[in-house]
Coordinates of C-alpha atoms in Angstrom, one line a residue:
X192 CA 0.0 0.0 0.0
X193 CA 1.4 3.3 -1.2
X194 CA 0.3 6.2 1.1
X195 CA 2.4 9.3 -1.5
X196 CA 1.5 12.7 -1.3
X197 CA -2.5 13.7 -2.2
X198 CA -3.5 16.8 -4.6
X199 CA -5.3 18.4 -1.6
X200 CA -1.7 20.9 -1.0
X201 CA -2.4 21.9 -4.7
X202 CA -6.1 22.1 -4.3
X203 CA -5.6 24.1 -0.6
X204 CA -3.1 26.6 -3.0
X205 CA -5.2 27.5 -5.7
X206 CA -7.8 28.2 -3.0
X207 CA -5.9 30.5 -1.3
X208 CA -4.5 31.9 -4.8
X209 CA -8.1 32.5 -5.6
X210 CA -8.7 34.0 -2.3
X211 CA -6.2 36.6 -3.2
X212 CA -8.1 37.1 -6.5
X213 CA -11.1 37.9 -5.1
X214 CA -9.7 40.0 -2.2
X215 CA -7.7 42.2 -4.7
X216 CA -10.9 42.5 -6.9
X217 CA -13.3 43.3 -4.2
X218 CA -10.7 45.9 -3.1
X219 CA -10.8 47.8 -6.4
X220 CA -14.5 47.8 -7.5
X221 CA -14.8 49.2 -4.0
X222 CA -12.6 52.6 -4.5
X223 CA -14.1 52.6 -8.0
X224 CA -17.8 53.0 -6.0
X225 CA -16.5 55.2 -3.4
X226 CA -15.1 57.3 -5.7
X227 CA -17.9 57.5 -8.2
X228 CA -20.5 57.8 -5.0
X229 CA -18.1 61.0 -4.1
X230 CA -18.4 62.8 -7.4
X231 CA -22.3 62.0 -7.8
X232 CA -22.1 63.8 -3.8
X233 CA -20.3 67.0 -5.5
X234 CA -22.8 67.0 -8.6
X235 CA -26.2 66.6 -7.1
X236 CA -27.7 69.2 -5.0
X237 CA -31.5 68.3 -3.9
X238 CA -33.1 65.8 -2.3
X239 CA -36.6 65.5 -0.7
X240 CA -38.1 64.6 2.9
X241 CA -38.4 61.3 2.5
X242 CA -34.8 60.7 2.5
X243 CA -34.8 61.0 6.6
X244 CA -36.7 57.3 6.9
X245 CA -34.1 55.9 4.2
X246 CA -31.5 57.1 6.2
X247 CA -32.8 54.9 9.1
X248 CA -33.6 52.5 7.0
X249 CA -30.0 52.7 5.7
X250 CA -28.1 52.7 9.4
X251 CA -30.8 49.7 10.0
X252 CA -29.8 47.7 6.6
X253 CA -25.9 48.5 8.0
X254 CA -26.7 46.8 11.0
X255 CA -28.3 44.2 9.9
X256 CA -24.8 43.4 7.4
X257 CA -23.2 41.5 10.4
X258 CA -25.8 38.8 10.1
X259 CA -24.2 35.6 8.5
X260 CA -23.9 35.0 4.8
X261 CA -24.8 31.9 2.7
X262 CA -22.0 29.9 1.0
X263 CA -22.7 30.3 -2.9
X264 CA -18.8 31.0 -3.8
X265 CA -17.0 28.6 -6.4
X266 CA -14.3 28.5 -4.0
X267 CA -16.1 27.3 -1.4
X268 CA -17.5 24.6 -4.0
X269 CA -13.6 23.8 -4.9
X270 CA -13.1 23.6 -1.0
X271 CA -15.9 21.1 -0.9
X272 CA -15.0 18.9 -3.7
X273 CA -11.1 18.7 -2.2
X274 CA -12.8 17.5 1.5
X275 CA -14.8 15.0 -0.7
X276 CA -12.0 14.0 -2.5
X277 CA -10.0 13.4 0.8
X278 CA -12.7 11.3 2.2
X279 CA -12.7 9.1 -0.3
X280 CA -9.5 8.3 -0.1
X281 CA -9.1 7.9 3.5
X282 CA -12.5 5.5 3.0
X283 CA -10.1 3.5 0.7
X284 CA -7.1 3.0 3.0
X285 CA -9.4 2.1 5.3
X286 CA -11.0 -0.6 3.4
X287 CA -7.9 -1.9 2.4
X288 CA -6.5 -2.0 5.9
X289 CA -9.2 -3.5 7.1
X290 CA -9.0 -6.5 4.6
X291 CA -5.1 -6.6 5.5
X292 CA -6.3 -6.9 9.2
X293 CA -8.8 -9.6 8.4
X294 CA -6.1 -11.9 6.1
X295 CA -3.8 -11.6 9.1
X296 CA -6.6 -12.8 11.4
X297 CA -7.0 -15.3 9.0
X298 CA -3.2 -16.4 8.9
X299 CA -3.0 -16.4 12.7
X300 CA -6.0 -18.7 13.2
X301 CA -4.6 -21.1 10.6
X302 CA -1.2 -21.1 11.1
X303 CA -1.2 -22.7 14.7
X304 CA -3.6 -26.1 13.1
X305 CA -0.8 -26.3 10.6
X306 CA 2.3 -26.3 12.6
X307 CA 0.5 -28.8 15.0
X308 CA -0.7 -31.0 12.4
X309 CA 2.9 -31.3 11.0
X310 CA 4.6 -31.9 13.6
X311 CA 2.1 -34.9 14.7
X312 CA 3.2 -36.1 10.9
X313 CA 6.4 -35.5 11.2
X314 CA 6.5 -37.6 15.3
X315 CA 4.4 -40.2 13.3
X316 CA 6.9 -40.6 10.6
X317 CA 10.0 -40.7 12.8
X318 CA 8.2 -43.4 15.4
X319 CA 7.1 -45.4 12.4
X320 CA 10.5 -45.2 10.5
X321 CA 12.3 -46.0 14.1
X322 CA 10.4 -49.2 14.2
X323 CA 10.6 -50.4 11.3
X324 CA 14.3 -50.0 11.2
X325 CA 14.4 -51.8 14.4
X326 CA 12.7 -54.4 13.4
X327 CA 14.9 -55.0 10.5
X328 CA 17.6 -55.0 12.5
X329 CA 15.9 -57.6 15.3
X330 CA 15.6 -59.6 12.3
X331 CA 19.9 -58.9 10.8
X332 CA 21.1 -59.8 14.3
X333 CA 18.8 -63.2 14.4
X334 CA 20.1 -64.4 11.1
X335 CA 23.9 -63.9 12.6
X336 CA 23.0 -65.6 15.6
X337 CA 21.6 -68.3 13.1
X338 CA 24.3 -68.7 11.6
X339 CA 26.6 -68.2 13.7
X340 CA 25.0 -70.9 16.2
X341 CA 24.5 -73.0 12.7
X342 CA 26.1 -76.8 12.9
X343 CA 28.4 -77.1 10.1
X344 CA 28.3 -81.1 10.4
X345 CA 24.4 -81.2 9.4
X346 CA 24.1 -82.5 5.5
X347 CA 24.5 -80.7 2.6
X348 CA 21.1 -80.4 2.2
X349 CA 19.7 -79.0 5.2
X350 CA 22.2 -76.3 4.5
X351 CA 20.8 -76.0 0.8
X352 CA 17.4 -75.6 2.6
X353 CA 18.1 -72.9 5.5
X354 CA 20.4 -71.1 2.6
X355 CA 16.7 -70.9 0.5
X356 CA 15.1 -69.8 3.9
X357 CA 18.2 -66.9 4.6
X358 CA 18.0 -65.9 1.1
X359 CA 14.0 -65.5 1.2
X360 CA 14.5 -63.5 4.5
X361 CA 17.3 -61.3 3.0
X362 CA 15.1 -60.8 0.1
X363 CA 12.2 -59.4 2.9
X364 CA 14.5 -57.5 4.3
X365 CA 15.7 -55.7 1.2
X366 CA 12.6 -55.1 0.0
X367 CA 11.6 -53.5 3.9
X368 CA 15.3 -51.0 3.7
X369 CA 13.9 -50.4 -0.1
X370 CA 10.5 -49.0 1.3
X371 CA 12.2 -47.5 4.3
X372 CA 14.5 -45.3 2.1
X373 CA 11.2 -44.2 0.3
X374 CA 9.6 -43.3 2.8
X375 CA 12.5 -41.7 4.2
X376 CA 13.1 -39.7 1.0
X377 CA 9.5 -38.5 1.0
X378 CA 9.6 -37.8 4.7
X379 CA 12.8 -35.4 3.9
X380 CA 11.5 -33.9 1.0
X381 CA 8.0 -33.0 2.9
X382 CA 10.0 -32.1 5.9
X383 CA 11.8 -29.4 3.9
X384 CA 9.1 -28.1 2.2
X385 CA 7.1 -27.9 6.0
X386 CA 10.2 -25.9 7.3
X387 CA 10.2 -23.9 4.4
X388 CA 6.5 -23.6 4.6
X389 CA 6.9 -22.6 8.2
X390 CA 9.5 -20.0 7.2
X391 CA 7.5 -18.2 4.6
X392 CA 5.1 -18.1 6.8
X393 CA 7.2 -16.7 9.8
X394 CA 8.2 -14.8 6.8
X395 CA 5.0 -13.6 6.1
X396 CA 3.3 -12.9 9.5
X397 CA 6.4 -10.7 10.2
X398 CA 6.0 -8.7 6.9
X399 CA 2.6 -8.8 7.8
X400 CA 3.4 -7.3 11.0
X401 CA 5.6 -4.6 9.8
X402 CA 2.4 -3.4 7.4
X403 CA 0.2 -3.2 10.3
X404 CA 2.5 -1.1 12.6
X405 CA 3.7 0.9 8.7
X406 CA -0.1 1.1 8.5
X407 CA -0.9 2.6 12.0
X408 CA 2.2 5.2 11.5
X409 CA 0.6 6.6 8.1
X410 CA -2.5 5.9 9.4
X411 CA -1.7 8.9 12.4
X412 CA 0.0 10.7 10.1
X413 CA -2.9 10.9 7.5
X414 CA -5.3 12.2 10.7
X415 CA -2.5 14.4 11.8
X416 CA -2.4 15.9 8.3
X417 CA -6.1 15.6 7.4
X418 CA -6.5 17.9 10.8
X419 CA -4.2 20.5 10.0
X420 CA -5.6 20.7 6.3
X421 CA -9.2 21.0 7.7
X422 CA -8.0 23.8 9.9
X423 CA -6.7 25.2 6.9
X424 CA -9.7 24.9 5.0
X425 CA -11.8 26.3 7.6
X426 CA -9.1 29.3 8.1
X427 CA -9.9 29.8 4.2
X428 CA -13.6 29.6 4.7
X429 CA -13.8 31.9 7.5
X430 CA -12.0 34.2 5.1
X431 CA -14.0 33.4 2.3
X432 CA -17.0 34.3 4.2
X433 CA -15.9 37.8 5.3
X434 CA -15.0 38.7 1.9
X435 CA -18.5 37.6 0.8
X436 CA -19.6 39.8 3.7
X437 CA -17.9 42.6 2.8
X438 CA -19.0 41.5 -1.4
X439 CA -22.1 42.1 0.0
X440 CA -22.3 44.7 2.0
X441 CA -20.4 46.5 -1.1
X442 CA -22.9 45.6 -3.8
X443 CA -26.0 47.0 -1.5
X444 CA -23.9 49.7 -0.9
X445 CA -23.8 50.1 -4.8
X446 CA -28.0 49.4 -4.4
X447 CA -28.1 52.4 -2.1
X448 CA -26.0 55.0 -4.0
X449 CA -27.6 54.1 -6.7
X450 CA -31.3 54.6 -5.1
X451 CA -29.7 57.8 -4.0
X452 CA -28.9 59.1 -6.7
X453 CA -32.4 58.0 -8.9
X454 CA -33.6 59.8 -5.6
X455 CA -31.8 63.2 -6.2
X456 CA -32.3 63.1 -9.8
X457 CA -36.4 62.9 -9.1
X458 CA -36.2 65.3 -6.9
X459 CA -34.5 67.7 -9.7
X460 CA -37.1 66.9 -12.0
X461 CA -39.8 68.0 -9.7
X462 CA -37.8 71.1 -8.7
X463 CA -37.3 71.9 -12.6
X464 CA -40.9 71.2 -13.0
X465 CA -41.9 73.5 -9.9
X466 CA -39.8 76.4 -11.0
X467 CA -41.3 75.7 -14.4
X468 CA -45.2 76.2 -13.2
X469 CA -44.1 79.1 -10.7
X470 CA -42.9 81.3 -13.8
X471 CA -45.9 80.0 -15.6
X472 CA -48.1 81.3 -13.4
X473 CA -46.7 84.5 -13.0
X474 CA -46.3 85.4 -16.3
X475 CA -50.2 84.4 -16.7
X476 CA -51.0 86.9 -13.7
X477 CA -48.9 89.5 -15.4
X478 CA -50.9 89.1 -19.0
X479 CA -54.3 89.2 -17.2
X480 CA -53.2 92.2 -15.1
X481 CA -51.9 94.3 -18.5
X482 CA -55.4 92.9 -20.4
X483 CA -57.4 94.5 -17.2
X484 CA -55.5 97.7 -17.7
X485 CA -55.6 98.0 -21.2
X486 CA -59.6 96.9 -20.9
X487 CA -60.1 99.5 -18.3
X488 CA -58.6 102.3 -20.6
X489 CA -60.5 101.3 -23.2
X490 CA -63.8 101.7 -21.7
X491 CA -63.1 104.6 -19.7
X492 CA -61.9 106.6 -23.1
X493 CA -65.5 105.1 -24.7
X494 CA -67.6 106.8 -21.7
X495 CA -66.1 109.9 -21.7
X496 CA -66.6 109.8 -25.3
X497 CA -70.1 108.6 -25.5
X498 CA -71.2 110.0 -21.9
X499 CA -69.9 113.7 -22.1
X500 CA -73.3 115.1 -21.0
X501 CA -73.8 113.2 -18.1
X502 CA -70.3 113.9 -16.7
X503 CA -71.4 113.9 -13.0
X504 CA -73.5 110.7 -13.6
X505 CA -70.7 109.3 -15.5
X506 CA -67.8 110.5 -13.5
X507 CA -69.3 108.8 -10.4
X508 CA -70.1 105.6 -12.1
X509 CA -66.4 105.6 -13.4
X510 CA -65.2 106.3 -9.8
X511 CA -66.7 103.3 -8.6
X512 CA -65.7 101.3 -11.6
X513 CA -62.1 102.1 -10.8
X514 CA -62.4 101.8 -7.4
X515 CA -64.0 98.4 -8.1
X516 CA -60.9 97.9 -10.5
X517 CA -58.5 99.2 -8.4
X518 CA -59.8 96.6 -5.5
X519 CA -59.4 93.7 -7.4
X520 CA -56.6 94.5 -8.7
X521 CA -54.8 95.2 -5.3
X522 CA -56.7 92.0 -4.2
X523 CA -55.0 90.4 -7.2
X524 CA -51.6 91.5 -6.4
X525 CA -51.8 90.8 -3.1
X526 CA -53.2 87.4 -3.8
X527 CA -49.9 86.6 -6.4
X528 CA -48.3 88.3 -3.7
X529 CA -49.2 85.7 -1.0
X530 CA -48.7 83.3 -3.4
X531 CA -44.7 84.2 -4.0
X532 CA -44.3 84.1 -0.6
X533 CA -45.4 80.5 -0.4
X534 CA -43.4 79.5 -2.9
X535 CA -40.3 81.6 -2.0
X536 CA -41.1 79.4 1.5
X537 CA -41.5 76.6 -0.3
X538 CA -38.1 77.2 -2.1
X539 CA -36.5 77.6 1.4
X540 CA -37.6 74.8 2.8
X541 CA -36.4 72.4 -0.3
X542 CA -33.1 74.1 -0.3
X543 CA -32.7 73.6 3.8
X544 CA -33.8 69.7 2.6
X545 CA -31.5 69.2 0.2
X546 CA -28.8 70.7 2.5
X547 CA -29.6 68.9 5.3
X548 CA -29.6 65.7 3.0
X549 CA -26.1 66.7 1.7
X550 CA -24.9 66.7 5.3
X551 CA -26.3 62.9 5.7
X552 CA -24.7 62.0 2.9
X553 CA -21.5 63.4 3.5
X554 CA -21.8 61.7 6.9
X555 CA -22.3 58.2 5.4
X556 CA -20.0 58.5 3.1
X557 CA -17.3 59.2 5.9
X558 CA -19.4 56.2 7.8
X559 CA -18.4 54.2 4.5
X560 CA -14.7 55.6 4.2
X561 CA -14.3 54.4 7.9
X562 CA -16.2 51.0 7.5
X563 CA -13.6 50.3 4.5
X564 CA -10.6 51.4 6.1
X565 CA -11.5 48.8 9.4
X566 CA -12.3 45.8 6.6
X567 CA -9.2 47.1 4.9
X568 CA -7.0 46.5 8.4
X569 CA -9.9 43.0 8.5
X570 CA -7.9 42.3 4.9
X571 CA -4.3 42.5 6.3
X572 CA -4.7 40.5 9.1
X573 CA -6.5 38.0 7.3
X574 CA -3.6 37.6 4.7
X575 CA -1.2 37.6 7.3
X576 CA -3.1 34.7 9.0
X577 CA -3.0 33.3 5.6
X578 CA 1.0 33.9 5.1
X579 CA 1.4 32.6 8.9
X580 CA -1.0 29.0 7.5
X581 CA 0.9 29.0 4.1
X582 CA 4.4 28.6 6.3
X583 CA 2.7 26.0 9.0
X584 CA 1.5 24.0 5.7
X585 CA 5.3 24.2 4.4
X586 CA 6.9 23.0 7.1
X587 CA 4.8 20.5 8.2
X588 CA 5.2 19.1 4.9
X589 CA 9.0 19.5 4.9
X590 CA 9.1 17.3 8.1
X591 CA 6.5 14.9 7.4
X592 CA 8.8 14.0 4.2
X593 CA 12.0 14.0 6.2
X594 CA 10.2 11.2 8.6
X595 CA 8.9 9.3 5.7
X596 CA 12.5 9.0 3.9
X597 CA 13.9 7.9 7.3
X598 CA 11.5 5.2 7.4
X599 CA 11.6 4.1 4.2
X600 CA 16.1 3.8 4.6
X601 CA 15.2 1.9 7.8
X602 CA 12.8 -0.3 5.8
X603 CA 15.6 -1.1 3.8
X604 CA 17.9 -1.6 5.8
X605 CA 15.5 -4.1 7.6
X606 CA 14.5 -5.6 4.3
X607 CA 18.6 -6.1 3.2
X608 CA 19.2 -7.6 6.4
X609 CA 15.8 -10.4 6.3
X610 CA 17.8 -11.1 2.9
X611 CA 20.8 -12.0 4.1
X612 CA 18.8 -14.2 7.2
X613 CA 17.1 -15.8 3.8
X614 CA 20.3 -16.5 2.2
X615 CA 21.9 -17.8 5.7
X616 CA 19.2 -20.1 5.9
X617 CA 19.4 -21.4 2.2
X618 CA 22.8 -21.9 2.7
X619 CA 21.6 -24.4 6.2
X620 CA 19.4 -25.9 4.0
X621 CA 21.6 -27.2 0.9
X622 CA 24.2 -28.2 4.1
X623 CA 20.8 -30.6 4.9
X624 CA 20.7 -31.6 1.5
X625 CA 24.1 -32.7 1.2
X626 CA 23.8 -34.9 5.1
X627 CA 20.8 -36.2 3.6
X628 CA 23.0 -37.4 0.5
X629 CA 25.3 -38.6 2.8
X630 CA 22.8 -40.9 4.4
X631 CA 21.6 -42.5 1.4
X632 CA 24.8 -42.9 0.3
X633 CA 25.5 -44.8 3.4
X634 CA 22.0 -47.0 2.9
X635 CA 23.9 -48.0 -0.6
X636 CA 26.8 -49.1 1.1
X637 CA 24.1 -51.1 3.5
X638 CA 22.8 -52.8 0.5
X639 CA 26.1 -53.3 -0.9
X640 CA 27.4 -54.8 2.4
X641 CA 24.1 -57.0 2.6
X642 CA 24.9 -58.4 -0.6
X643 CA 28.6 -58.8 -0.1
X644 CA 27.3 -60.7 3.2
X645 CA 25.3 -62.8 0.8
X646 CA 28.5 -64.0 -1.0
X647 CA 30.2 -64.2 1.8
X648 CA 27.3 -66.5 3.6
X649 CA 27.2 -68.3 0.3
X650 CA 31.2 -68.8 0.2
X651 CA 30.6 -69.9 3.5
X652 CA 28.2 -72.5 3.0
X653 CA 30.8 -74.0 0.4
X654 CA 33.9 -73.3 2.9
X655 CA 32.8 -74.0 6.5
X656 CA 36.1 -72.8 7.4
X657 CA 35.7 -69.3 6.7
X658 CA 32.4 -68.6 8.1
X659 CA 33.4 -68.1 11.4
X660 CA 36.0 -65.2 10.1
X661 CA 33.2 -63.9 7.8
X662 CA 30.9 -63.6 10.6
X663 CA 33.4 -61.8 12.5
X664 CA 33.8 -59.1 9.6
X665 CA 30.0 -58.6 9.4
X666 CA 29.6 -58.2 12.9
X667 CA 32.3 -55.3 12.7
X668 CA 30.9 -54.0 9.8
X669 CA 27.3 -53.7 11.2
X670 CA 28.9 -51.8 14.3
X671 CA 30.7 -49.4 12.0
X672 CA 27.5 -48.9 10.2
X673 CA 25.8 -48.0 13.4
X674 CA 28.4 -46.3 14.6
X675 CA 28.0 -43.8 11.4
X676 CA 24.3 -43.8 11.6
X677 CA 24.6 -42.7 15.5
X678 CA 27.4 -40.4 14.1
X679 CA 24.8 -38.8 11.3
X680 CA 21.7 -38.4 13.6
X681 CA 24.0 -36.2 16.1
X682 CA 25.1 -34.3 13.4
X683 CA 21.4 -33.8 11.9
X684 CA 20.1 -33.2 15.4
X685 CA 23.2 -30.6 16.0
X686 CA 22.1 -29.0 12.9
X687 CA 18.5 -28.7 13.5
X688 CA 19.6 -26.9 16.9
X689 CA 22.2 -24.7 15.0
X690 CA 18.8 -23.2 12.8
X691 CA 16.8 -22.9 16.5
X692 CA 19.3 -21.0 17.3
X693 CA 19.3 -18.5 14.4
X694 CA 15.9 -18.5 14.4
X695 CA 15.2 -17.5 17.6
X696 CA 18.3 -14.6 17.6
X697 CA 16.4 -13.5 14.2
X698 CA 13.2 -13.2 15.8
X699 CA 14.9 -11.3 18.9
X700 CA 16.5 -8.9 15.9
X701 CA 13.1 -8.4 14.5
X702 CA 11.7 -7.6 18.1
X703 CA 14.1 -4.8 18.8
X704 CA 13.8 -3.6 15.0
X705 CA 10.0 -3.4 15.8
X706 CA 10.9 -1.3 19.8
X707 CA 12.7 1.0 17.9
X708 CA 10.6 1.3 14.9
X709 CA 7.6 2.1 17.8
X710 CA 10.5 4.5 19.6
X711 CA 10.8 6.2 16.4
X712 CA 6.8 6.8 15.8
X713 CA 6.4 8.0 19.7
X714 CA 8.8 10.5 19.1
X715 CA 7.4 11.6 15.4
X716 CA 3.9 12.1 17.3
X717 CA 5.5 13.9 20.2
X718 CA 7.3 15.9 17.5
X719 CA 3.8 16.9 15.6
X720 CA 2.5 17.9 18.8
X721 CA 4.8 20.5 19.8
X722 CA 4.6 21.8 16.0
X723 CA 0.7 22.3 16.3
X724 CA 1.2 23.6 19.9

């Protein structure tokens, strides 16, 4: 199982490099609204009475900015799909640990049963083989004794007849020492395959071992650096969701200023419109005064014209009709008048509004200026938190790496060194080989001596005379055959304790390989801890 380096470092980069992005961006659409908010301040003069509830409702929208802000960023997305991503992984390391722990579970159940079972086989064979070859040689010694207690005075052919009778025997008994060495071959060559059985699988419950305690190392070391990316991440996202915040806040400021100024400009058009109807109206006023004048002349020039006799009549009548006139039209003026006072009021009023509303607005826009220098000095210490992250990532990684080369040299090492145990043990193994060669090469000398002991008994049926010495020089030669049988089974048994011994120093080796291997994971934990303290 290869546990190498994930894309979540590259995925946690271009977040942050997209971070900047949108940081940097944010920043300059920002002066480029406070600016053009400034110069619509300087061009636009007016603004009505409603304004002083949007105000309020302004400082209340302001408020109300501090509130949370959904996740709908892409980054956030990319953030999302990289956690995903992790999971999976760490779903499939744990699957496949969990199927290493099962096979072992497996292997150790089994294992036990199948050293037992071979080495019931393996006593079985030897007590079997052991009595067989004893009785074999129960029945060698009672044919010497035969013959050596044989009469040589009997008749020829009683001798003819035991000879038949030895002969038959020896023929048993070869045919016994053939299926003896046969089963002695096949007992060898299973033994050997059962030790080397046993060794692969010492082999393999130690390599097996060395995974699970590899596989608990990476396993930390995953969760150590799965932590410190997820702090990361959620660094990043706290981030990300101030700069939406502020995104946000910046866009209904746009809302606002533009509101504002669709505001102002309404209020110009009705100004524009009212200064439009107030000349209107006088300039009507002054046309009906002049057409009153020029009426009045008219008909005062006709009377005294038409009405010269009746001058007293007349001149009465025309002093009331211009004192009439002269009433109206003072009531006139003083109605238009009153009316040009209301409006010159009325001006006042909307020129005191739109002053007042030009101090708001200056005021918020220095409320603004103020709000975007604090997320400005938000900004800074946000990217210096990042920096400060970036550095943590770095080294963390740096070390991480320096501990995972270390291990793999000492996995080496260890590997180099179970290699040369291996080729030790080969070498043990063909020295087997060759006593085992040895022995059947004495069991052919056995079958050679039994049928040189066959001539010989057969020379010594025709020359009584030389039995007794041929007797004597089997006798011997059975004793020296014993003697190197006895001879072989020390050196076998000295060499079967010669491998206990090397197994048992390699399993102490691979004990203290594993204490230090565990030393050397305490003290890469202990290490990560003081980094994240």
């Amino acid at each position: 199982m290869d546990f190498r380096k994930s894309d979540s470092p590259d995925e946690y980069y271009k977040a942050v490099h997209q971070l900047k992005q949108f940081l940097s961006e944010s920043d300059s659409s920002d002066q480029q609204i406070y600016r053009s908010g400034l110069k619509a301040s300087e061009i636009r003069c007016d603004l009505s009475s409603s304004e002083n509830s949007e105000t309020k409702s302004l400082s209340a929208r302001k408020a109300l900015f501090k509130s949370p802000v959904p996740k709908k960023s892409g980054l956030l997305i990319e953030g999302n799909s990289s956690d995903y991503i992790l999971t999976g992984m760490i779903q499939r390391q744990i699957i496949y640990i969990k199927a290493l722990e099962k096979e072992v579970s497996f292997y150790r159940k089994q294992v036990p049963g199948i050293i037992s079972e071979a080495k019931v086989m393996i006593s079985n064979e030897e007590s079997n083989r052991m009595g067989q070859a004893n009785v074999v040689t129960q029945r060698l010694f009672s044919l010497i004794d035969t013959i050596s207690n044989a009469k040589f005075s009997v008749s020829h052919e009683s001798c003819e007849i035991q000879r038949k009778k030895v002969l038959q025997d020896l023929a048993g008994a070869q045919q016994q020492i053939q299926v003896l060495n046969q089963q002695w071959t096949e007992h060898t060559c299973w033994n050997g395959q059962n030790k080397s059985k046993t060794s692969e699988d010492i082999n393999i419950s130690r390599e097996k071992s060395e995974l699970l305690s590899t596989v608990n190392m990476l396993r930390s070391t995953v969760s150590g650096l799965q932590q410190r990316e997820a702090d990361a991440l959620r660094q990043v996202q706290q981030s990300v969701e101030v700069a939406e915040q502020a995104q946000l806040e910046r866009v209904q400021m746009e809302s606002e200023v533009r509101r504002l100024v669709s505001l102002v400009e309404q209020h110009e058009q009705q100004i524009t419109t009212l200064n439009a109807d107030h000349s209107r109206r006088l300039q009507e006023e002054r046309t009906r005064w002049e057409l009153k004048q020029v009426i009045l002349f008219t008909l005062a020039f006709l009377l005294k014209l038409v009405i010269l006799a009746e001058q007293t009549s007349a001149l009465k009548r025309e002093r009331d009709l211009r004192d009439e006139a002269l009433t109206r039209l003072s009531l006139d003026l003083e109605q238009s008048q009153r009316n040009e006072a209301v409006l010159k009021n009325e001006i006042q009023i909307k020129t005191n509004l739109l002053d007042s509303s030009r101090q708001d607005f200056q005021r918020q826009i220095s409320q603004m200026q103020s709000e975007q220098g604090r997320l400005a000095g938000q900004q800074a210490e946000l990217q210096r938190r990042l920096g400060e992250a970036e550095l943590r990532a770095d080294l963390n990684c740096k070390a991480a790496e320096q501990e995972a080369n270390s291990v793999r040299v000492e996995a080496e090492f260890l590997r180099r060194k179970i290699d040369l145990l291996t080729k030790e043990a080969e070498n043990r193994k063909q020295d087997y080989d060759k006593a085992i060669k040895e022995l059947e090469q004495r069991n052919l000398e056995l079958h050679l001596a039994a049928s040189q002991r066959e001539d010989e008994r057969v020379q010594a049926v025709k020359s009584g005379s030389q039995a007794s010495s041929l007797v004597k020089y089997l006798e011997q030669r059975e004793v020296s055959l014993l003697h190197s049988l006895q001879e072989t089974r020390k050196q076998h048994d000295e060499k079967c304790r010669e491998m206990t011994t090397i197994i048992d120093e390699q399993r102490s080796i691979i004990q203290t390989l594993k204490e230090e291997y565990a030393a050397l994971i305490e003290d890469f934990q202990k290490s990560l801890v003081t980094n994240d303290s």
